[in-house]
N, CA, C and O of each residue as an XYZ file, in Angstrom:
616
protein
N     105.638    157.391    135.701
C     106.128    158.747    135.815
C     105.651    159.585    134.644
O     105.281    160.746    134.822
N     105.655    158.974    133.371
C     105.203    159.577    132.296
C     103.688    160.088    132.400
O     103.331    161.266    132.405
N     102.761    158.797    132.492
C     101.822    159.198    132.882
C     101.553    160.422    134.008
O     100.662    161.215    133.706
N     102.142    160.598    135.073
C     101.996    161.477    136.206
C     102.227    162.597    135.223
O     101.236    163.148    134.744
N     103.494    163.006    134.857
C     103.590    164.149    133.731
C     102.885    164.685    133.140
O     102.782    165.912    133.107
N     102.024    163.644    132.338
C     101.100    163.875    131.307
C      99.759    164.876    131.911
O      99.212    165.940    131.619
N      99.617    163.550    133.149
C      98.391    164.510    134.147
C      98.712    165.874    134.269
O      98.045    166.710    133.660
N      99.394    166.103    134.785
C      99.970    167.634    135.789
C      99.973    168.633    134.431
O      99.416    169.730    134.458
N     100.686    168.103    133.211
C     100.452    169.244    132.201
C      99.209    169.445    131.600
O      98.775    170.435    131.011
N      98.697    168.358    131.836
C      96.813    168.758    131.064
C      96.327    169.425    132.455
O      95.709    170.458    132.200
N      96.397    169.195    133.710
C      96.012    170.057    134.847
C      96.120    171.896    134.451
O      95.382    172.860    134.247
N      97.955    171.439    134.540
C      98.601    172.926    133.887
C      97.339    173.562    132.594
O      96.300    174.186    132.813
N      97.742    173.255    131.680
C      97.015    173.901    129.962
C      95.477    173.820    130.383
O      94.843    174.713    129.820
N      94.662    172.986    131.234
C      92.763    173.352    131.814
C      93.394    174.583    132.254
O      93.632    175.366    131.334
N      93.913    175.171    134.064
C      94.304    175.979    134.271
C      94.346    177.523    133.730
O      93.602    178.481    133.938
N      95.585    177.351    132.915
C      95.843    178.275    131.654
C      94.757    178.619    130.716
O      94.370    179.780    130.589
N      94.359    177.823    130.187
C      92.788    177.831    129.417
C      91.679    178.026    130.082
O      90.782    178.698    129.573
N      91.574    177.589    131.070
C      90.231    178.069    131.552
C      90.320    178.950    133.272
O      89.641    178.659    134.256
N      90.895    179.550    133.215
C      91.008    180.099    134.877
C      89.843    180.034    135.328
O      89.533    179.146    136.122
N      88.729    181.228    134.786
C      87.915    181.261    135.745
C      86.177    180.370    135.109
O      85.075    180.831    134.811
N      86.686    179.123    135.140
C      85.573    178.253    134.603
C      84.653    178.156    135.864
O      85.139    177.791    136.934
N      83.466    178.445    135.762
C      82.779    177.886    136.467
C      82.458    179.084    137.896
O      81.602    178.838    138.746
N      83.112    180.045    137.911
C      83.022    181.139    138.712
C      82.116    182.091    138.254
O      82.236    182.807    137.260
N      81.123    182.042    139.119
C      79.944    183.453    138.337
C      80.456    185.053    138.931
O      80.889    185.234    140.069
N      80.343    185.812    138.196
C      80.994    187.268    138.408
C      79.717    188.055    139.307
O      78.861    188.559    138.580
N      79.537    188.185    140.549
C      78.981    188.752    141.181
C      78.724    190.158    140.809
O      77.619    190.690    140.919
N      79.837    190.768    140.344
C      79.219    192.223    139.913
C      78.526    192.124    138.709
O      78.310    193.291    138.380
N      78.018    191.312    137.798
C      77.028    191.568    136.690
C      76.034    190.708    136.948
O      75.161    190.715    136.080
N      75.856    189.945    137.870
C      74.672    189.095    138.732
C      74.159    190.160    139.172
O      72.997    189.831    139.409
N      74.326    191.664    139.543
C      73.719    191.975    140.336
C      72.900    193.359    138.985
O      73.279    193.250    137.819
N      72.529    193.767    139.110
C      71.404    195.057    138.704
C      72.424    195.988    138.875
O      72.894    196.280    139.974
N      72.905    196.635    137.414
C      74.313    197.933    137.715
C      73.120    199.025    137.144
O      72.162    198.711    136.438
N      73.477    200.506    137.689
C      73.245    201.529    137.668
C      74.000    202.202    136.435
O      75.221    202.045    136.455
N      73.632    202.709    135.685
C      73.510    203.823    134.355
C      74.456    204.857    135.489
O      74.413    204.971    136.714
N      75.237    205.467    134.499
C      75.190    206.922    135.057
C      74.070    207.909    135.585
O      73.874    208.341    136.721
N      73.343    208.144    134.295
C      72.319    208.652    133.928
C      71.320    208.100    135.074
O      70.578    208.908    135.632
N      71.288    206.521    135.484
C      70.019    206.254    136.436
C      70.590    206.961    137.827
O      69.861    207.583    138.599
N      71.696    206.805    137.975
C      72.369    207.376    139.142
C      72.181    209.111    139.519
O      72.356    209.799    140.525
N      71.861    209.285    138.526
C      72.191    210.815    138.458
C      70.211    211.313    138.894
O      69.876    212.212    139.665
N      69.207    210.331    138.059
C      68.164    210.487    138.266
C      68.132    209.997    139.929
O      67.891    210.948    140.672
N      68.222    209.403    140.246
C      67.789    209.070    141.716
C      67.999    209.814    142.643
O      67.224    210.224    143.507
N      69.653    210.113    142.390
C      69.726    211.403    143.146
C      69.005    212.740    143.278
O      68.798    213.374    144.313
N      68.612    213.090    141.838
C      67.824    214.518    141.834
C      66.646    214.292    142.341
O      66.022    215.238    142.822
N      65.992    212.721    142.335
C      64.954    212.877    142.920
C      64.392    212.237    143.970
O      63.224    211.926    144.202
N      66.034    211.993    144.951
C      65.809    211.806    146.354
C      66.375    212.795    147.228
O      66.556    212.596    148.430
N      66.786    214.360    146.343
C      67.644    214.786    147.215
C      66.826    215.729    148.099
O      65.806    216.232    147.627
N      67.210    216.004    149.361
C      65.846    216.739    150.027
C      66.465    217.936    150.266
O      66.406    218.462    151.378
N      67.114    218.474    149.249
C      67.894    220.066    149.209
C      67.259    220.442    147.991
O      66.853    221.604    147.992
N      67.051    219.762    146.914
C      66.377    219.563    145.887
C      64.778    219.943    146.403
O      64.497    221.108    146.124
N      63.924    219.361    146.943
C      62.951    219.271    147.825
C      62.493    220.938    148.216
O      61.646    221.786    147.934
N      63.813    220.701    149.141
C      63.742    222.194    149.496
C      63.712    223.436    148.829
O      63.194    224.394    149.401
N      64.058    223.522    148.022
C      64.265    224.332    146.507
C      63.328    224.717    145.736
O      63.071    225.779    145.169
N      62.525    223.019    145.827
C      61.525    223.579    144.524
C      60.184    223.966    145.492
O      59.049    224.270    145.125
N      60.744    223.841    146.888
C      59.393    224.798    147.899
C      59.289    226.281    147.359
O      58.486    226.970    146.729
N      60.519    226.399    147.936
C      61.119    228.022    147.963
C      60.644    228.472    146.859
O      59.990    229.510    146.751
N      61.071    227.405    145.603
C      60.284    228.410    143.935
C      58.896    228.725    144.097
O      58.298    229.743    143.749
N      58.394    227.512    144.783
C      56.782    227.501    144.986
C      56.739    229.184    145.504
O      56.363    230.234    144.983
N      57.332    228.800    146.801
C      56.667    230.138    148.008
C      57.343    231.254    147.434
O      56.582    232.218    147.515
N      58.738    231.667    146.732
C      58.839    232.657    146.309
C      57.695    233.325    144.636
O      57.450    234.443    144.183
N      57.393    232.210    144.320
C      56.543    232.648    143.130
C      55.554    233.158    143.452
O      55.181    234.150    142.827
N      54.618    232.539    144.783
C      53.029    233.239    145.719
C      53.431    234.576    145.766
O      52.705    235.476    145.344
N      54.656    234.793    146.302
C      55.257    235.983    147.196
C      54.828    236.986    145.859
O      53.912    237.807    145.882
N      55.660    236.726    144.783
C      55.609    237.533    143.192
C      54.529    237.555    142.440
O      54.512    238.228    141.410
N      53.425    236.793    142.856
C      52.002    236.758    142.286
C      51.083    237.957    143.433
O      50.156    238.738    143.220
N      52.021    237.554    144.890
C      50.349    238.646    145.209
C      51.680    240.279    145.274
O      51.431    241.298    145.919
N      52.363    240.166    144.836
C      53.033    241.626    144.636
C      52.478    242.006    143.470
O      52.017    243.147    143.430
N      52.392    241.151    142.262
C      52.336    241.509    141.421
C      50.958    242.150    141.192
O      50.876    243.110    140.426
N      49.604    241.548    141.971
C      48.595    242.092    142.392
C      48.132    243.576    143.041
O      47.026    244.115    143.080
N      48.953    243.843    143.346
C      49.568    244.975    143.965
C      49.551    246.352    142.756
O      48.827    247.347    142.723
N      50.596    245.938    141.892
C      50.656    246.855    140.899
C      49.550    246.612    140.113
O      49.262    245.493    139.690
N      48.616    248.096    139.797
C      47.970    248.426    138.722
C      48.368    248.668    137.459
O      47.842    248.127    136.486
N      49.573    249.713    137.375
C      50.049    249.958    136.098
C      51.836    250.243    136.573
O      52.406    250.557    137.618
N      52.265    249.933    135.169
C      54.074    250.247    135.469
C      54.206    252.003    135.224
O      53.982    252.694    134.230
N      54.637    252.321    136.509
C      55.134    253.831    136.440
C      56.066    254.038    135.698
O      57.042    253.289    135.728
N      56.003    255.037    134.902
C      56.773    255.682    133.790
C      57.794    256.387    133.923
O      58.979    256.296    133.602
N      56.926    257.365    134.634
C      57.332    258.598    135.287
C      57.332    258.952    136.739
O      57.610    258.101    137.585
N      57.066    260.033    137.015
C      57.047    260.541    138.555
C      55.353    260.049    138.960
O      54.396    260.446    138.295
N      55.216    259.118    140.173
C      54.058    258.621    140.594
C      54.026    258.735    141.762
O      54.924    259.240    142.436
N      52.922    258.256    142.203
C      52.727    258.179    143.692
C      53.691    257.442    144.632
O      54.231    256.551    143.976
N      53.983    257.446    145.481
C      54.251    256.651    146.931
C      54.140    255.550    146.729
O      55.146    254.853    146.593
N      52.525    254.883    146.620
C      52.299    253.654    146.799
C      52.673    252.953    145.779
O      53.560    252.100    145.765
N      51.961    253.323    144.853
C      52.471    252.948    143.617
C      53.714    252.477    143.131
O      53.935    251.472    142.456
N      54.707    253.562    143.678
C      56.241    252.948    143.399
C      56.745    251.992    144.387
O      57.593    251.178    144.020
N      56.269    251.992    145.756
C      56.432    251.169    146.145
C      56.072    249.734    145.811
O      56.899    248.822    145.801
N      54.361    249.548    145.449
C      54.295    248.638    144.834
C      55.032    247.950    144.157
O      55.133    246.746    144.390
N      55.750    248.581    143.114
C      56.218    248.197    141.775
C      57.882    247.802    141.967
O      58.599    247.090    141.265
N      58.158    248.501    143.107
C      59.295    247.821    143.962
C      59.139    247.035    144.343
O      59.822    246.068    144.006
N      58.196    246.919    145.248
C      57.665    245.314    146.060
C      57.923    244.134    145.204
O      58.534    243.097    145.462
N      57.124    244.649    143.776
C      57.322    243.489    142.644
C      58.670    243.023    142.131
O      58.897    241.813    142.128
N      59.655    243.946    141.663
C      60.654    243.813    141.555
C      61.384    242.990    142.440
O      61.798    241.866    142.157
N      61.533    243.566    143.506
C      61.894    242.907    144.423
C      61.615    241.419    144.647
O      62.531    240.651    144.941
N      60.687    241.123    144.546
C      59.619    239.699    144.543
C      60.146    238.707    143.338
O      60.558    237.561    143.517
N      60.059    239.309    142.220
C      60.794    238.863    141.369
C      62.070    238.385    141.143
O      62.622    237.735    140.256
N      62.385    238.894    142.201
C      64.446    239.144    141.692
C      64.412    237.498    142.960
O      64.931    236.400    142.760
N      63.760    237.882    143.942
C      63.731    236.314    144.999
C      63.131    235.372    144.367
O      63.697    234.280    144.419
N      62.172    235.433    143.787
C      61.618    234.476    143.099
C      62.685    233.576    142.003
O      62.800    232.356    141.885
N      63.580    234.987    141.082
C      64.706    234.259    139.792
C      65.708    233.541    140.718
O      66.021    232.356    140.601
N      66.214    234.467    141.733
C      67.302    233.638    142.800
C      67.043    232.437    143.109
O      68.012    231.686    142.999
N      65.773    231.815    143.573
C      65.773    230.829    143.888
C      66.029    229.230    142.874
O      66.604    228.142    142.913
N      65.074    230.129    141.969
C      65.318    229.321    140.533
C      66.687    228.880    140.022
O      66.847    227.707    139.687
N      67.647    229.735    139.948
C      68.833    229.741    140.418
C      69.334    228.652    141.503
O      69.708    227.496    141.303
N      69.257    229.166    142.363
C      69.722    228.260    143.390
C      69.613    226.892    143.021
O      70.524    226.075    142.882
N      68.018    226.696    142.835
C      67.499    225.070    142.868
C      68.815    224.708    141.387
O      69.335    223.701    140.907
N      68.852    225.698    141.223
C      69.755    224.699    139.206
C      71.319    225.029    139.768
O      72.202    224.438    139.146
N      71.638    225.664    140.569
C      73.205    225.153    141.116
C      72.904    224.264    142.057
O      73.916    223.565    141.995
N      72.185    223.744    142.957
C      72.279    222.621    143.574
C      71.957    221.353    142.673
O      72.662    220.361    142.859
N      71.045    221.301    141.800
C      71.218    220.352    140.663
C      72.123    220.106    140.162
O      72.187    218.996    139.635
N      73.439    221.154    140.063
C      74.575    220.703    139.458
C      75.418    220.389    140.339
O      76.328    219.707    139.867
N      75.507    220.596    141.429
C      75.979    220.359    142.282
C      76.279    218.141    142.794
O      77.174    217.305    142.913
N      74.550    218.320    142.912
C      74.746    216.892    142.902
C      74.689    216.000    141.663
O      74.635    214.793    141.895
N      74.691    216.506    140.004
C      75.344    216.028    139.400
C      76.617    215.476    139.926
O      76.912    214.378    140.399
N      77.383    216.730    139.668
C      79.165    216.785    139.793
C      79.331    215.552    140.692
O      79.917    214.587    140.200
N      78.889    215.476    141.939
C      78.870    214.832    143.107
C      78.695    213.386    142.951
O      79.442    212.597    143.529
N      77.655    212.977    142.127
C      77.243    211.836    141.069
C      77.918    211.277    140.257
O      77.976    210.056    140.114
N      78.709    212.372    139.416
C      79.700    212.079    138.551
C      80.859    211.267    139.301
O      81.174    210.098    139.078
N      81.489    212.240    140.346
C      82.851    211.642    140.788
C      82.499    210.507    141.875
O      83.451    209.921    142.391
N      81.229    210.173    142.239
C      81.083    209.088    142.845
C      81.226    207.922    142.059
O      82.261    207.260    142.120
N      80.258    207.603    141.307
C      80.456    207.055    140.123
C      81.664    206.630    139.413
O      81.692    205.447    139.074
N      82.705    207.397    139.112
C      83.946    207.083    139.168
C      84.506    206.312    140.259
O      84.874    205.140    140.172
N      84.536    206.841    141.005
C      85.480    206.216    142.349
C      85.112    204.789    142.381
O      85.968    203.944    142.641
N      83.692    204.421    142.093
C      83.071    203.205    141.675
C      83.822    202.460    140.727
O      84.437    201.444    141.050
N      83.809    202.789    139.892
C      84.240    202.272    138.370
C      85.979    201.997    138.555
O      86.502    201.131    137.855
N      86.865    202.845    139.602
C      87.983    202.386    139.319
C      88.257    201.443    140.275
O      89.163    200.611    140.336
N      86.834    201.831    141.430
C      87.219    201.094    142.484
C      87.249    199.508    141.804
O      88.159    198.679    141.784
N      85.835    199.462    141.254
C      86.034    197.703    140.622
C      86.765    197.240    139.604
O      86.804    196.063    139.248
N      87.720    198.708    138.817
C      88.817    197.607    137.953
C      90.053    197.260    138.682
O      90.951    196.536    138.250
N      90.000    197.997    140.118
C      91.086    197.587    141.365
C      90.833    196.198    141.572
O      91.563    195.207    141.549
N      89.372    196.409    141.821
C      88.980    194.782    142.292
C      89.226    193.713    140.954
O      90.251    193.053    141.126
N      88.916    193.576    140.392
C      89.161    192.908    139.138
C      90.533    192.335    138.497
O      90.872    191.307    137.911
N      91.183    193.624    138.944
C      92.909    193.365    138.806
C      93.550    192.500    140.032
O      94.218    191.475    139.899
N      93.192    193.153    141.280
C      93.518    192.073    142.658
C      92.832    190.815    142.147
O      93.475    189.938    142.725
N      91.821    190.141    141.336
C      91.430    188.708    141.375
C      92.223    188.694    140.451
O      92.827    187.645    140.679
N      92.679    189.135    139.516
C      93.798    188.666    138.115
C      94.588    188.199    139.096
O      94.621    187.012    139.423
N      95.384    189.263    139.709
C      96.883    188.964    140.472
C      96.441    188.020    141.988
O      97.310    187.524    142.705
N      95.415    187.941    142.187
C      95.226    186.340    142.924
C      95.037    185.376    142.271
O      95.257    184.363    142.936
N      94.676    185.138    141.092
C      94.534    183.653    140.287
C      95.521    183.421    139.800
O      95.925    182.273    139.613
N      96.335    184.803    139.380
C      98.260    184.365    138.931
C      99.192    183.873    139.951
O      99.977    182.930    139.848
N      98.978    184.707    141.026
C      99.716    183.896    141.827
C      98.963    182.364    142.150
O      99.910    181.615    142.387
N      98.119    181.846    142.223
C      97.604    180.903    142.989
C      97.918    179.989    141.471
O      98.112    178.774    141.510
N      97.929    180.616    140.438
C      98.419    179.391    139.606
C     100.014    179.401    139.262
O     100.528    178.600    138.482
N     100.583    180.224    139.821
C     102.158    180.270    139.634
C     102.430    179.430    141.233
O     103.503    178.828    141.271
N     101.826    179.371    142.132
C     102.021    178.119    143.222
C     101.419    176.773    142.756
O     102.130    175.795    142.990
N     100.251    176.546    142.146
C      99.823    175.071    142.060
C     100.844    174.836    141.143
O     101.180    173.661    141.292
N     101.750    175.560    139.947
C     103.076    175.273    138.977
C     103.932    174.154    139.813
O     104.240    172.970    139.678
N     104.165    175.351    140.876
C     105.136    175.643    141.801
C     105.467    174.067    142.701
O     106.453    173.412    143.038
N     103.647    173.966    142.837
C     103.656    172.531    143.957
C     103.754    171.370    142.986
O     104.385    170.379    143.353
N     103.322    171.386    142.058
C     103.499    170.510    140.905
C     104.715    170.344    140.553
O     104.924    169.138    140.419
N     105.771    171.061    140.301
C     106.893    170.992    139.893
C     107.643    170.850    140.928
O     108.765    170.385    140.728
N     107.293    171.163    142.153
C     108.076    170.132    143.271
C     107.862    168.847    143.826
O     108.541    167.982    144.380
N     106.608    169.030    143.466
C     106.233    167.319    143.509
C     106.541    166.418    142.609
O     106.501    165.287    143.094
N     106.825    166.443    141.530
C     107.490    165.399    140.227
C     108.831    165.831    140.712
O     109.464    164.777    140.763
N     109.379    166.508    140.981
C     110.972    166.796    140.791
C     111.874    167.835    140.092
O     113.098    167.954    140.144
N     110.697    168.752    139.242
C     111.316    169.823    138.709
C     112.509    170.717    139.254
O     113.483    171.164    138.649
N     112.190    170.823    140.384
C     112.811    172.492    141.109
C     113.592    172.154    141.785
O     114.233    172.971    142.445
């Protein structure tokens, strides 16, 4: 009986001492993502992103052949064409900055988006991490459990 004792408490104190001997942790087996890498992949898989830096393209042509257009900046009272021109440009310009714009709020956009994904990640796996705590506690507060009903404890 002594002997049996002896076993079950060195079972017990391995247990206690070593829970997770011999268990490899699948989430650092695997290749984890940076914030920062996360955040790059996105900007440069996003096809709104894509779309954006067209628009800078085609709105900048648009502001290069306006800008062709104007000979000189009217001062004063000018011609017709002329001011129109120089409107045209303006105009051209102002679509051209908008877009530029645009493309850098959708960049932040899928930052932000990156960010709180990323999170949801991170708490999701100290959820997971805590559910294997509170499954190896319970599963060693039952092998106690079967042990101590099997000698006679309980």
């Amino acid at each position: 009986m002594l002997k049996r004792c002896t076993t079950i408490l060195l079972v017990l104190i391995l247990l206690i001492a070593f829970p997770a001997a011999g268990i490899a942790d699948s989430v650092t087996a695997q290749k984890q993502l940076t914030i920062e890498e996360a955040t790059e992949l996105a900007i440069k898989n996003s096809r709104t992103l894509q779309k954006a830096e067209l628009e800078i393209e085609r709105t900048k042509e648009v502001r290069d052949a306006a800008a062709d257009n104007v000979k000189f900046t009217p001062l004063g009272p000018t011609t017709k064409p002329a001011e129109m021109a120089f409107t045209g440009l303006l105009a051209a310009d102002l679509g051209w900055r908008m877009a530029s714009k645009a493309k850098t709020v959708e960049e932040d956009k899928i930052i932000a988006s990156v960010l709180t994904e990323y999170n949801s990640v991170l708490e999701a796996l100290a959820d997971k991490e805590q559910a294997e705590k509170t499954y190896k506690y319970a599963q060693l507060q039952w092998t106690i459990g079967s042990l101590s009903n099997e000698i006679g404890m309980s």
